[in-house]
Amino acid sequence: MSSNGQQRSAIHPGLVVDIVLKQDQATGKTTRGVVKDLLTKSPNHPHGIKVRLQSGEVGRIKAIVSGDSKP
């Protein structure tokens, strides 16, 4: 299983991930959050699967941090 966020099958709601927001693409700055929705429909994407975090932020996954966000 790939943990770099390019395979849609590896991504699901509740996953803790690092994403790059659209405005941060030039710098590569990442934002950590919990996946709410998967926005990319294709099974994989070379720049990372696009997701919406629970915070409402949208970006492409750069890294999967951990399985599920458990309190």
GROMACS .gro file of N, CA and C in nm:
model
  213
    1MET      N    1   0.084  -0.120   0.000
    1MET     CA    2   0.000   0.000   0.000
    1MET      C    3   0.088   0.124   0.000
    2SER      N    4   0.055   0.219  -0.085
    2SER     CA    5   0.130   0.344  -0.094
    2SER      C    6   0.087   0.440   0.016
    3SER      N    7   0.183   0.505   0.080
    3SER     CA    8   0.147   0.600   0.185
    3SER      C    9   0.179   0.743   0.145
    4ASN      N   10   0.196   0.765   0.013
    4ASN     CA   11   0.228   0.900  -0.031
    4ASN      C   12   0.106   0.978  -0.078
    5GLY      N   13  -0.013   0.919  -0.066
    5GLY     CA   14  -0.135   0.993  -0.098
    5GLY      C   15  -0.172   0.996  -0.244
    6GLN      N   16  -0.107   0.913  -0.328
    6GLN     CA   17  -0.138   0.913  -0.471
    6GLN      C   18  -0.241   0.806  -0.509
    7GLN      N   19  -0.265   0.710  -0.422
    7GLN     CA   20  -0.361   0.603  -0.450
    7GLN      C   21  -0.492   0.630  -0.376
    8ARG      N   22  -0.602   0.644  -0.452
    8ARG     CA   23  -0.731   0.675  -0.390
    8ARG      C   24  -0.775   0.565  -0.294
    9SER      N   25  -0.740   0.439  -0.326
    9SER     CA   26  -0.782   0.326  -0.242
    9SER      C   27  -0.723   0.331  -0.102
   10ALA      N   28  -0.614   0.407  -0.084
   10ALA     CA   29  -0.548   0.416   0.047
   10ALA      C   30  -0.607   0.528   0.133
   11ILE      N   31  -0.696   0.609   0.075
   11ILE     CA   32  -0.749   0.727   0.143
   11ILE      C   33  -0.893   0.701   0.184
   12HIS      N   34  -0.928   0.741   0.305
   12HIS     CA   35  -1.067   0.730   0.350
   12HIS      C   36  -1.093   0.835   0.458
   13PRO      N   37  -1.221   0.872   0.476
   13PRO     CA   38  -1.252   0.970   0.580
   13PRO      C   39  -1.202   0.924   0.717
   14GLY      N   40  -1.149   1.018   0.795
   14GLY     CA   41  -1.096   0.986   0.927
   14GLY      C   42  -0.945   0.972   0.928
   15LEU      N   43  -0.884   0.965   0.810
   15LEU     CA   44  -0.740   0.951   0.799
   15LEU      C   45  -0.672   1.085   0.833
   16VAL      N   46  -0.562   1.081   0.907
   16VAL     CA   47  -0.485   1.202   0.936
   16VAL      C   48  -0.379   1.215   0.827
   17VAL      N   49  -0.380   1.330   0.758
   17VAL     CA   50  -0.292   1.350   0.643
   17VAL      C   51  -0.228   1.489   0.645
   18ASP      N   52  -0.121   1.502   0.567
   18ASP     CA   53  -0.062   1.633   0.538
   18ASP      C   54  -0.100   1.668   0.395
   19ILE      N   55  -0.160   1.785   0.374
   19ILE     CA   56  -0.196   1.828   0.240
   19ILE      C   57  -0.125   1.958   0.205
   20VAL      N   58  -0.118   1.987   0.075
   20VAL     CA   59  -0.070   2.116   0.027
   20VAL      C   60  -0.191   2.190  -0.028
   21LEU      N   61  -0.220   2.305   0.033
   21LEU     CA   62  -0.330   2.389  -0.013
   21LEU      C   63  -0.292   2.456  -0.145
   22LYS      N   64  -0.393   2.494  -0.225
   22LYS     CA   65  -0.368   2.556  -0.355
   22LYS      C   66  -0.274   2.676  -0.341
   23GLN      N   67  -0.298   2.761  -0.241
   23GLN     CA   68  -0.214   2.881  -0.226
   23GLN      C   69  -0.074   2.850  -0.176
   24ASP      N   70  -0.052   2.727  -0.128
   24ASP     CA   71   0.080   2.688  -0.078
   24ASP      C   72   0.158   2.601  -0.176
   25GLN      N   73   0.105   2.580  -0.298
   25GLN     CA   74   0.173   2.493  -0.394
   25GLN      C   75   0.312   2.544  -0.431
   26ALA      N   76   0.329   2.675  -0.439
   26ALA     CA   77   0.458   2.732  -0.477
   26ALA      C   78   0.565   2.705  -0.370
   27THR      N   79   0.525   2.708  -0.243
   27THR     CA   80   0.621   2.690  -0.134
   27THR      C   81   0.628   2.545  -0.088
   28GLY      N   82   0.522   2.469  -0.113
   28GLY     CA   83   0.519   2.329  -0.068
   28GLY      C   84   0.483   2.314   0.079
   29LYS      N   85   0.438   2.423   0.142
   29LYS     CA   86   0.398   2.420   0.283
   29LYS      C   87   0.280   2.324   0.301
   30THR      N   88   0.288   2.238   0.402
   30THR     CA   89   0.181   2.141   0.424
   30THR      C   90   0.093   2.181   0.543
   31THR      N   91  -0.030   2.132   0.538
   31THR     CA   92  -0.128   2.154   0.644
   31THR      C   93  -0.176   2.017   0.689
   32ARG      N   94  -0.177   1.993   0.820
   32ARG     CA   95  -0.221   1.864   0.873
   32ARG      C   96  -0.368   1.870   0.911
   33GLY      N   97  -0.439   1.761   0.880
   33GLY     CA   98  -0.579   1.757   0.916
   33GLY      C   99  -0.637   1.618   0.896
   34VAL      N  100  -0.767   1.608   0.920
   34VAL     CA  101  -0.839   1.481   0.910
   34VAL      C  102  -0.928   1.485   0.786
   35VAL      N  103  -0.918   1.381   0.703
   35VAL     CA  104  -0.995   1.374   0.578
   35VAL      C  105  -1.145   1.368   0.608
   36LYS      N  106  -1.219   1.454   0.539
   36LYS     CA  107  -1.366   1.452   0.546
   36LYS      C  108  -1.424   1.394   0.417
   37ASP      N  109  -1.379   1.447   0.301
   37ASP     CA  110  -1.430   1.402   0.171
   37ASP      C  111  -1.315   1.381   0.074
   38LEU      N  112  -1.331   1.282  -0.015
   38LEU     CA  113  -1.237   1.262  -0.125
   38LEU      C  114  -1.294   1.334  -0.246
   39LEU      N  115  -1.213   1.420  -0.308
   39LEU     CA  116  -1.261   1.499  -0.421
   39LEU      C  117  -1.211   1.446  -0.555
   40THR      N  118  -1.100   1.372  -0.555
   40THR     CA  119  -1.048   1.313  -0.678
   40THR      C  120  -1.124   1.185  -0.707
   41LYS      N  121  -1.174   1.171  -0.829
   41LYS     CA  122  -1.252   1.054  -0.867
   41LYS      C  123  -1.165   0.941  -0.925
   42SER      N  124  -1.052   0.975  -0.986
   42SER     CA  125  -0.968   0.873  -1.049
   42SER      C  126  -0.898   0.788  -0.942
   43PRO      N  127  -0.861   0.663  -0.975
   43PRO     CA  128  -0.801   0.573  -0.875
   43PRO      C  129  -0.664   0.620  -0.825
   44ASN      N  130  -0.594   0.703  -0.904
   44ASN     CA  131  -0.466   0.757  -0.857
   44ASN      C  132  -0.442   0.892  -0.925
   45HIS      N  133  -0.352   0.969  -0.866
   45HIS     CA  134  -0.320   1.101  -0.921
   45HIS      C  135  -0.174   1.130  -0.891
   46PRO      N  136  -0.097   1.169  -0.992
   46PRO     CA  137   0.048   1.190  -0.972
   46PRO      C  138   0.084   1.298  -0.872
   47HIS      N  139  -0.006   1.396  -0.852
   47HIS     CA  140   0.023   1.505  -0.757
   47HIS      C  141  -0.043   1.485  -0.622
   48GLY      N  142  -0.110   1.371  -0.605
   48GLY     CA  143  -0.177   1.344  -0.478
   48GLY      C  144  -0.328   1.356  -0.492
   49ILE      N  145  -0.399   1.275  -0.417
   49ILE     CA  146  -0.545   1.276  -0.418
   49ILE      C  147  -0.595   1.404  -0.352
   50LYS      N  148  -0.689   1.471  -0.416
   50LYS     CA  149  -0.745   1.596  -0.360
   50LYS      C  150  -0.853   1.559  -0.259
   51VAL      N  151  -0.845   1.620  -0.141
   51VAL     CA  152  -0.941   1.593  -0.035
   51VAL      C  153  -0.988   1.722   0.031
   52ARG      N  154  -1.100   1.713   0.102
   52ARG     CA  155  -1.146   1.821   0.189
   52ARG      C  156  -1.126   1.774   0.331
   53LEU      N  157  -1.061   1.856   0.412
   53LEU     CA  158  -1.040   1.822   0.552
   53LEU      C  159  -1.164   1.858   0.633
   54GLN      N  160  -1.172   1.807   0.756
   54GLN     CA  161  -1.284   1.840   0.844
   54GLN      C  162  -1.288   1.990   0.873
   55SER      N  163  -1.174   2.057   0.860
   55SER     CA  164  -1.167   2.202   0.882
   55SER      C  165  -1.224   2.280   0.763
   56GLY      N  166  -1.250   2.209   0.651
   56GLY     CA  167  -1.302   2.275   0.532
   56GLY      C  168  -1.196   2.308   0.429
   57GLU      N  169  -1.068   2.292   0.466
   57GLU     CA  170  -0.960   2.322   0.373
   57GLU      C  171  -0.950   2.213   0.267
   58VAL      N  172  -0.913   2.252   0.145
   58VAL     CA  173  -0.903   2.159   0.033
   58VAL      C  174  -0.760   2.161  -0.021
   59GLY      N  175  -0.705   2.042  -0.044
   59GLY     CA  176  -0.571   2.034  -0.101
   59GLY      C  177  -0.538   1.892  -0.141
   60ARG      N  178  -0.417   1.875  -0.195
   60ARG     CA  179  -0.371   1.743  -0.239
   60ARG      C  180  -0.284   1.679  -0.130
   61ILE      N  181  -0.307   1.551  -0.107
   61ILE     CA  182  -0.234   1.478  -0.003
   61ILE      C  183  -0.088   1.463  -0.041
   62LYS      N  184   0.000   1.500   0.051
   62LYS     CA  185   0.144   1.480   0.034
   62LYS      C  186   0.192   1.363   0.118
   63ALA      N  187   0.127   1.339   0.232
   63ALA     CA  188   0.168   1.228   0.320
   63ALA      C  189   0.051   1.183   0.405
   64ILE      N  190   0.046   1.053   0.429
   64ILE     CA  191  -0.051   0.997   0.523
   64ILE      C  192   0.020   0.987   0.657
   65VAL      N  193  -0.035   1.053   0.758
   65VAL     CA  194   0.031   1.060   0.890
   65VAL      C  195  -0.003   0.937   0.974
   66SER      N  196  -0.132   0.907   0.985
   66SER     CA  197  -0.172   0.790   1.064
   66SER      C  198  -0.307   0.740   1.018
   67GLY      N  199  -0.341   0.619   1.065
   67GLY     CA  200  -0.464   0.554   1.023
   67GLY      C  201  -0.590   0.634   1.050
   68ASP      N  202  -0.633   0.639   1.174
   68ASP     CA  203  -0.757   0.708   1.207
   68ASP      C  204  -0.733   0.808   1.319
   69SER      N  205  -0.812   0.915   1.318
   69SER     CA  206  -0.802   1.014   1.425
   69SER      C  207  -0.888   0.967   1.541
   70LYS      N  208  -0.825   0.914   1.641
   70LYS     CA  209  -0.896   0.870   1.761
   70LYS      C  210  -0.858   0.965   1.875
   71PRO      N  211  -0.956   1.013   1.951
   71PRO     CA  212  -0.924   1.107   2.059
   71PRO      C  213  -0.836   1.042   2.166
   0.00000   0.00000   0.00000
